[in-house]
């Protein structure tokens, strides 16, 4: 396993539309190794999720996990989830405001309106079809990570830039909700 280098805002790879992964590639040793490295990298930097473009690989792969994250003591847990070629279907028009951050946009927090309930379909770690429903915080994590696959950062979806904050100032003055990244 290896900890991968994280691309920061400004690197062109974060603005590309990532490529679909052929299903028969998912179970190859090289791809498995890559996914395992993504998981290790996400855990090392205490992200709630990580998308392949964030480690300079423009493929449609995301990993997510929220388990007693010291950066987010109030976050509801989300079991380790590996998604390949994910597609999101909104299940409601309702939006929730989520405080987000991103390993590619270090030390910032911003409020993003996210679809409150979604269904996600894709392929899992074994290359098998997979689908699940998510709501609120977990749904926001999925939307944030899937946005990376289309070259979007959460800052693109921040509607009120007056609510942007550096992490330290956020913790000091604005800590009211559960952040995502
Ligand atoms: Ni991110």
PDB file of C-alpha atoms and ligand atoms in Angstrom:
ATOM      1  CA  UNK A   1       0.000   0.000   0.000  1.00  0.00           C
ATOM      2  CA  UNK A   2       1.065   3.546  -0.564  1.00  0.00           C
ATOM      3  CA  UNK A   3      -0.052   7.037   0.356  1.00  0.00           C
ATOM      4  CA  UNK A   4      -0.732   8.952  -2.848  1.00  0.00           C
ATOM      5  CA  UNK A   5      -0.039  12.620  -3.513  1.00  0.00           C
ATOM      6  CA  UNK A   6      -3.182  14.764  -3.396  1.00  0.00           C
ATOM      7  CA  UNK A   7      -3.791  17.283  -6.199  1.00  0.00           C
ATOM      8  CA  UNK A   8      -4.674  20.777  -5.018  1.00  0.00           C
ATOM      9  CA  UNK A   9      -7.020  23.310  -6.589  1.00  0.00           C
ATOM     10  CA  UNK A  10      -5.386  24.711  -9.698  1.00  0.00           C
ATOM     11  CA  UNK A  11      -4.088  21.360 -10.917  1.00  0.00           C
ATOM     12  CA  UNK A  12      -5.816  20.710 -14.267  1.00  0.00           C
ATOM     13  CA  UNK A  13      -6.634  17.074 -13.397  1.00  0.00           C
ATOM     14  CA  UNK A  14      -9.259  18.344 -10.939  1.00  0.00           C
ATOM     15  CA  UNK A  15     -11.115  20.046 -13.817  1.00  0.00           C
ATOM     16  CA  UNK A  16     -11.233  17.109 -16.217  1.00  0.00           C
ATOM     17  CA  UNK A  17     -14.234  14.875 -16.770  1.00  0.00           C
ATOM     18  CA  UNK A  18     -12.929  11.493 -15.589  1.00  0.00           C
ATOM     19  CA  UNK A  19     -13.152   8.361 -17.733  1.00  0.00           C
ATOM     20  CA  UNK A  20     -15.421   5.383 -17.052  1.00  0.00           C
ATOM     21  CA  UNK A  21     -13.617   2.260 -15.851  1.00  0.00           C
ATOM     22  CA  UNK A  22     -14.223  -0.885 -17.929  1.00  0.00           C
ATOM     23  CA  UNK A  23     -15.868  -3.474 -15.694  1.00  0.00           C
ATOM     24  CA  UNK A  24     -13.268  -6.177 -16.402  1.00  0.00           C
ATOM     25  CA  UNK A  25     -10.514  -3.842 -15.237  1.00  0.00           C
ATOM     26  CA  UNK A  26     -11.890  -3.547 -11.683  1.00  0.00           C
ATOM     27  CA  UNK A  27     -10.724  -6.958 -10.496  1.00  0.00           C
ATOM     28  CA  UNK A  28      -7.209  -6.711 -11.936  1.00  0.00           C
ATOM     29  CA  UNK A  29      -4.360  -6.599  -9.371  1.00  0.00           C
ATOM     30  CA  UNK A  30      -3.237  -3.175 -10.567  1.00  0.00           C
ATOM     31  CA  UNK A  31      -6.665  -1.606 -10.148  1.00  0.00           C
ATOM     32  CA  UNK A  32      -7.200  -3.287  -6.761  1.00  0.00           C
ATOM     33  CA  UNK A  33      -3.865  -1.880  -5.649  1.00  0.00           C
ATOM     34  CA  UNK A  34      -4.923   1.582  -6.780  1.00  0.00           C
ATOM     35  CA  UNK A  35      -8.215   1.400  -4.862  1.00  0.00           C
ATOM     36  CA  UNK A  36      -6.395   0.148  -1.751  1.00  0.00           C
ATOM     37  CA  UNK A  37      -3.972   3.066  -2.065  1.00  0.00           C
ATOM     38  CA  UNK A  38      -6.909   5.493  -2.366  1.00  0.00           C
ATOM     39  CA  UNK A  39      -8.386   4.075   0.854  1.00  0.00           C
ATOM     40  CA  UNK A  40      -5.056   4.391   2.646  1.00  0.00           C
ATOM     41  CA  UNK A  41      -4.625   7.957   1.385  1.00  0.00           C
ATOM     42  CA  UNK A  42      -8.150   8.961   2.488  1.00  0.00           C
ATOM     43  CA  UNK A  43      -7.493   7.536   5.952  1.00  0.00           C
ATOM     44  CA  UNK A  44      -4.043   9.123   6.234  1.00  0.00           C
ATOM     45  CA  UNK A  45      -5.437  12.600   5.583  1.00  0.00           C
ATOM     46  CA  UNK A  46      -8.672  11.981   7.498  1.00  0.00           C
ATOM     47  CA  UNK A  47     -10.925  12.732   4.548  1.00  0.00           C
ATOM     48  CA  UNK A  48     -14.535  11.539   4.548  1.00  0.00           C
ATOM     49  CA  UNK A  49     -14.023  10.609   0.910  1.00  0.00           C
ATOM     50  CA  UNK A  50     -11.557  10.723  -1.943  1.00  0.00           C
ATOM     51  CA  UNK A  51     -12.052  10.711  -5.708  1.00  0.00           C
ATOM     52  CA  UNK A  52      -9.443   9.335  -8.128  1.00  0.00           C
ATOM     53  CA  UNK A  53      -8.830  12.709  -9.852  1.00  0.00           C
ATOM     54  CA  UNK A  54      -7.680  14.014  -6.448  1.00  0.00           C
ATOM     55  CA  UNK A  55      -4.736  11.609  -6.700  1.00  0.00           C
ATOM     56  CA  UNK A  56      -4.032  12.559 -10.333  1.00  0.00           C
ATOM     57  CA  UNK A  57      -5.917   9.626 -11.903  1.00  0.00           C
ATOM     58  CA  UNK A  58      -8.751  10.757 -14.162  1.00  0.00           C
ATOM     59  CA  UNK A  59     -11.017   7.719 -13.676  1.00  0.00           C
ATOM     60  CA  UNK A  60     -14.514   7.428 -12.232  1.00  0.00           C
ATOM     61  CA  UNK A  61     -13.662   5.931  -8.832  1.00  0.00           C
ATOM     62  CA  UNK A  62     -14.511   7.234  -5.369  1.00  0.00           C
ATOM     63  CA  UNK A  63     -13.955   5.909  -1.868  1.00  0.00           C
ATOM     64  CA  UNK A  64     -15.796   7.119   1.216  1.00  0.00           C
ATOM     65  CA  UNK A  65     -15.682   6.358   4.910  1.00  0.00           C
ATOM     66  CA  UNK A  66     -16.693   8.172   8.051  1.00  0.00           C
ATOM     67  CA  UNK A  67     -15.790   6.361  11.239  1.00  0.00           C
ATOM     68  CA  UNK A  68     -14.935   8.294  14.366  1.00  0.00           C
ATOM     69  CA  UNK A  69     -13.113  10.919  12.361  1.00  0.00           C
ATOM     70  CA  UNK A  70     -11.216  13.234  14.734  1.00  0.00           C
ATOM     71  CA  UNK A  71     -11.654  16.098  12.269  1.00  0.00           C
ATOM     72  CA  UNK A  72     -15.451  15.632  12.426  1.00  0.00           C
ATOM     73  CA  UNK A  73     -16.418  14.415  15.875  1.00  0.00           C
ATOM     74  CA  UNK A  74     -20.129  15.009  15.208  1.00  0.00           C
ATOM     75  CA  UNK A  75     -20.351  13.310  11.818  1.00  0.00           C
ATOM     76  CA  UNK A  76     -22.693  10.333  11.429  1.00  0.00           C
ATOM     77  CA  UNK A  77     -20.727   7.247  10.417  1.00  0.00           C
ATOM     78  CA  UNK A  78     -20.592   5.951   6.857  1.00  0.00           C
ATOM     79  CA  UNK A  79     -19.132   2.489   6.252  1.00  0.00           C
ATOM     80  CA  UNK A  80     -16.230   2.103   3.833  1.00  0.00           C
ATOM     81  CA  UNK A  81     -17.729   2.355   0.354  1.00  0.00           C
ATOM     82  CA  UNK A  82     -15.908   1.934  -2.971  1.00  0.00           C
ATOM     83  CA  UNK A  83     -17.827   3.128  -6.030  1.00  0.00           C
ATOM     84  CA  UNK A  84     -16.843   2.790  -9.659  1.00  0.00           C
ATOM     85  CA  UNK A  85     -18.714   4.631 -12.415  1.00  0.00           C
ATOM     86  CA  UNK A  86     -21.321   6.012  -9.969  1.00  0.00           C
ATOM     87  CA  UNK A  87     -24.564   7.591 -11.204  1.00  0.00           C
ATOM     88  CA  UNK A  88     -26.732   9.699  -8.928  1.00  0.00           C
ATOM     89  CA  UNK A  89     -30.521   9.915  -9.146  1.00  0.00           C
ATOM     90  CA  UNK A  90     -32.146  12.629  -7.012  1.00  0.00           C
ATOM     91  CA  UNK A  91     -35.102  11.354  -4.955  1.00  0.00           C
ATOM     92  CA  UNK A  92     -36.302  14.768  -3.828  1.00  0.00           C
ATOM     93  CA  UNK A  93     -36.118  18.460  -4.691  1.00  0.00           C
ATOM     94  CA  UNK A  94     -35.303  19.213  -1.072  1.00  0.00           C
ATOM     95  CA  UNK A  95     -31.849  20.607  -0.320  1.00  0.00           C
ATOM     96  CA  UNK A  96     -29.839  20.512   2.891  1.00  0.00           C
ATOM     97  CA  UNK A  97     -27.079  22.937   3.747  1.00  0.00           C
ATOM     98  CA  UNK A  98     -23.865  21.095   4.518  1.00  0.00           C
ATOM     99  CA  UNK A  99     -20.563  22.571   5.665  1.00  0.00           C
ATOM    100  CA  UNK A 100     -17.936  21.122   3.355  1.00  0.00           C
ATOM    101  CA  UNK A 101     -14.201  21.025   3.016  1.00  0.00           C
ATOM    102  CA  UNK A 102     -11.935  19.209   0.566  1.00  0.00           C
ATOM    103  CA  UNK A 103      -8.451  17.737   0.723  1.00  0.00           C
ATOM    104  CA  UNK A 104      -7.787  19.486  -2.615  1.00  0.00           C
ATOM    105  CA  UNK A 105      -8.829  22.858  -1.137  1.00  0.00           C
ATOM    106  CA  UNK A 106      -6.960  22.740   2.167  1.00  0.00           C
ATOM    107  CA  UNK A 107      -8.056  24.565   5.296  1.00  0.00           C
ATOM    108  CA  UNK A 108     -11.300  26.062   3.947  1.00  0.00           C
ATOM    109  CA  UNK A 109     -14.914  25.428   4.881  1.00  0.00           C
ATOM    110  CA  UNK A 110     -17.995  26.492   2.930  1.00  0.00           C
ATOM    111  CA  UNK A 111     -21.737  25.913   3.016  1.00  0.00           C
ATOM    112  CA  UNK A 112     -23.141  23.941   0.080  1.00  0.00           C
ATOM    113  CA  UNK A 113     -26.805  23.172  -0.659  1.00  0.00           C
ATOM    114  CA  UNK A 114     -26.999  19.455  -1.489  1.00  0.00           C
ATOM    115  CA  UNK A 115     -29.866  17.217  -2.595  1.00  0.00           C
ATOM    116  CA  UNK A 116     -31.201  15.708   0.626  1.00  0.00           C
ATOM    117  CA  UNK A 117     -31.992  12.219  -0.715  1.00  0.00           C
ATOM    118  CA  UNK A 118     -30.349  10.354  -3.567  1.00  0.00           C
ATOM    119  CA  UNK A 119     -29.976   6.900  -5.017  1.00  0.00           C
ATOM    120  CA  UNK A 120     -26.538   5.903  -6.265  1.00  0.00           C
ATOM    121  CA  UNK A 121     -25.875   3.114  -8.734  1.00  0.00           C
ATOM    122  CA  UNK A 122     -22.487   1.852  -9.829  1.00  0.00           C
ATOM    123  CA  UNK A 123     -20.039  -1.006  -9.515  1.00  0.00           C
ATOM    124  CA  UNK A 124     -18.464  -2.092  -6.234  1.00  0.00           C
ATOM    125  CA  UNK A 125     -14.931  -3.204  -5.298  1.00  0.00           C
ATOM    126  CA  UNK A 126     -15.651  -6.617  -6.849  1.00  0.00           C
ATOM    127  CA  UNK A 127     -16.992  -5.137 -10.075  1.00  0.00           C
ATOM    128  CA  UNK A 128     -20.558  -6.118  -9.147  1.00  0.00           C
ATOM    129  CA  UNK A 129     -23.573  -3.858  -9.693  1.00  0.00           C
ATOM    130  CA  UNK A 130     -24.388  -1.952  -6.552  1.00  0.00           C
ATOM    131  CA  UNK A 131     -26.975   0.598  -5.513  1.00  0.00           C
ATOM    132  CA  UNK A 132     -27.919   2.335  -2.308  1.00  0.00           C
ATOM    133  CA  UNK A 133     -29.928   5.265  -0.994  1.00  0.00           C
ATOM    134  CA  UNK A 134     -28.311   8.028   1.003  1.00  0.00           C
ATOM    135  CA  UNK A 135     -29.680  11.042   2.800  1.00  0.00           C
ATOM    136  CA  UNK A 136     -28.447  14.280   4.343  1.00  0.00           C
ATOM    137  CA  UNK A 137     -24.770  14.154   5.403  1.00  0.00           C
ATOM    138  CA  UNK A 138     -24.009  10.844   3.660  1.00  0.00           C
ATOM    139  CA  UNK A 139     -25.789  12.003   0.505  1.00  0.00           C
ATOM    140  CA  UNK A 140     -23.672  15.158   0.564  1.00  0.00           C
ATOM    141  CA  UNK A 141     -20.445  13.144   0.801  1.00  0.00           C
ATOM    142  CA  UNK A 142     -21.512  11.106  -2.234  1.00  0.00           C
ATOM    143  CA  UNK A 143     -22.424  14.236  -4.220  1.00  0.00           C
ATOM    144  CA  UNK A 144     -19.160  15.960  -3.283  1.00  0.00           C
ATOM    145  CA  UNK A 145     -17.056  12.981  -4.389  1.00  0.00           C
ATOM    146  CA  UNK A 146     -19.046  12.385  -7.582  1.00  0.00           C
ATOM    147  CA  UNK A 147     -18.678  16.076  -8.479  1.00  0.00           C
ATOM    148  CA  UNK A 148     -14.902  15.503  -8.563  1.00  0.00           C
ATOM    149  CA  UNK A 149     -15.485  13.014 -11.405  1.00  0.00           C
ATOM    150  CA  UNK A 150     -17.065  15.792 -13.472  1.00  0.00           C
ATOM    151  CA  UNK A 151     -14.333  18.324 -12.734  1.00  0.00           C
ATOM    152  CA  UNK A 152     -16.314  20.205 -10.081  1.00  0.00           C
ATOM    153  CA  UNK A 153     -15.148  21.370  -6.675  1.00  0.00           C
ATOM    154  CA  UNK A 154     -17.490  22.206  -3.809  1.00  0.00           C
ATOM    155  CA  UNK A 155     -16.494  25.856  -4.127  1.00  0.00           C
ATOM    156  CA  UNK A 156     -18.295  25.874  -7.506  1.00  0.00           C
ATOM    157  CA  UNK A 157     -21.509  25.123  -5.602  1.00  0.00           C
ATOM    158  CA  UNK A 158     -21.057  27.560  -2.728  1.00  0.00           C
ATOM    159  CA  UNK A 159     -23.885  30.082  -3.130  1.00  0.00           C
ATOM    160  CA  UNK A 160     -22.885  32.541  -0.429  1.00  0.00           C
ATOM    161  CA  UNK A 161     -19.157  33.247  -0.414  1.00  0.00           C
ATOM    162  CA  UNK A 162     -19.624  35.381   2.697  1.00  0.00           C
ATOM    163  CA  UNK A 163     -19.963  32.103   4.583  1.00  0.00           C
ATOM    164  CA  UNK A 164     -16.570  30.806   3.446  1.00  0.00           C
ATOM    165  CA  UNK A 165     -14.170  30.409   6.324  1.00  0.00           C
ATOM    166  CA  UNK A 166     -10.730  29.111   7.049  1.00  0.00           C
ATOM    167  CA  UNK A 167     -10.852  25.994   9.184  1.00  0.00           C
ATOM    168  CA  UNK A 168      -9.443  27.638  12.290  1.00  0.00           C
ATOM    169  CA  UNK A 169     -11.876  30.543  12.134  1.00  0.00           C
ATOM    170  CA  UNK A 170     -14.717  28.138  11.339  1.00  0.00           C
ATOM    171  CA  UNK A 171     -13.969  26.098  14.449  1.00  0.00           C
ATOM    172  CA  UNK A 172     -13.797  29.280  16.479  1.00  0.00           C
ATOM    173  CA  UNK A 173     -16.785  31.247  15.194  1.00  0.00           C
ATOM    174  CA  UNK A 174     -19.085  29.121  13.018  1.00  0.00           C
ATOM    175  CA  UNK A 175     -19.126  25.582  14.258  1.00  0.00           C
ATOM    176  CA  UNK A 176     -22.857  24.834  13.934  1.00  0.00           C
ATOM    177  CA  UNK A 177     -23.111  21.918  11.517  1.00  0.00           C
ATOM    178  CA  UNK A 178     -21.254  18.846  10.392  1.00  0.00           C
ATOM    179  CA  UNK A 179     -18.621  19.409   7.725  1.00  0.00           C
ATOM    180  CA  UNK A 180     -17.921  17.089   4.800  1.00  0.00           C
ATOM    181  CA  UNK A 181     -14.875  16.364   2.702  1.00  0.00           C
TER     182      UNK A 181
HETATM  183 NI1  LIG B   1     -13.173  16.946  -2.296  1.00  0.00          NI
END
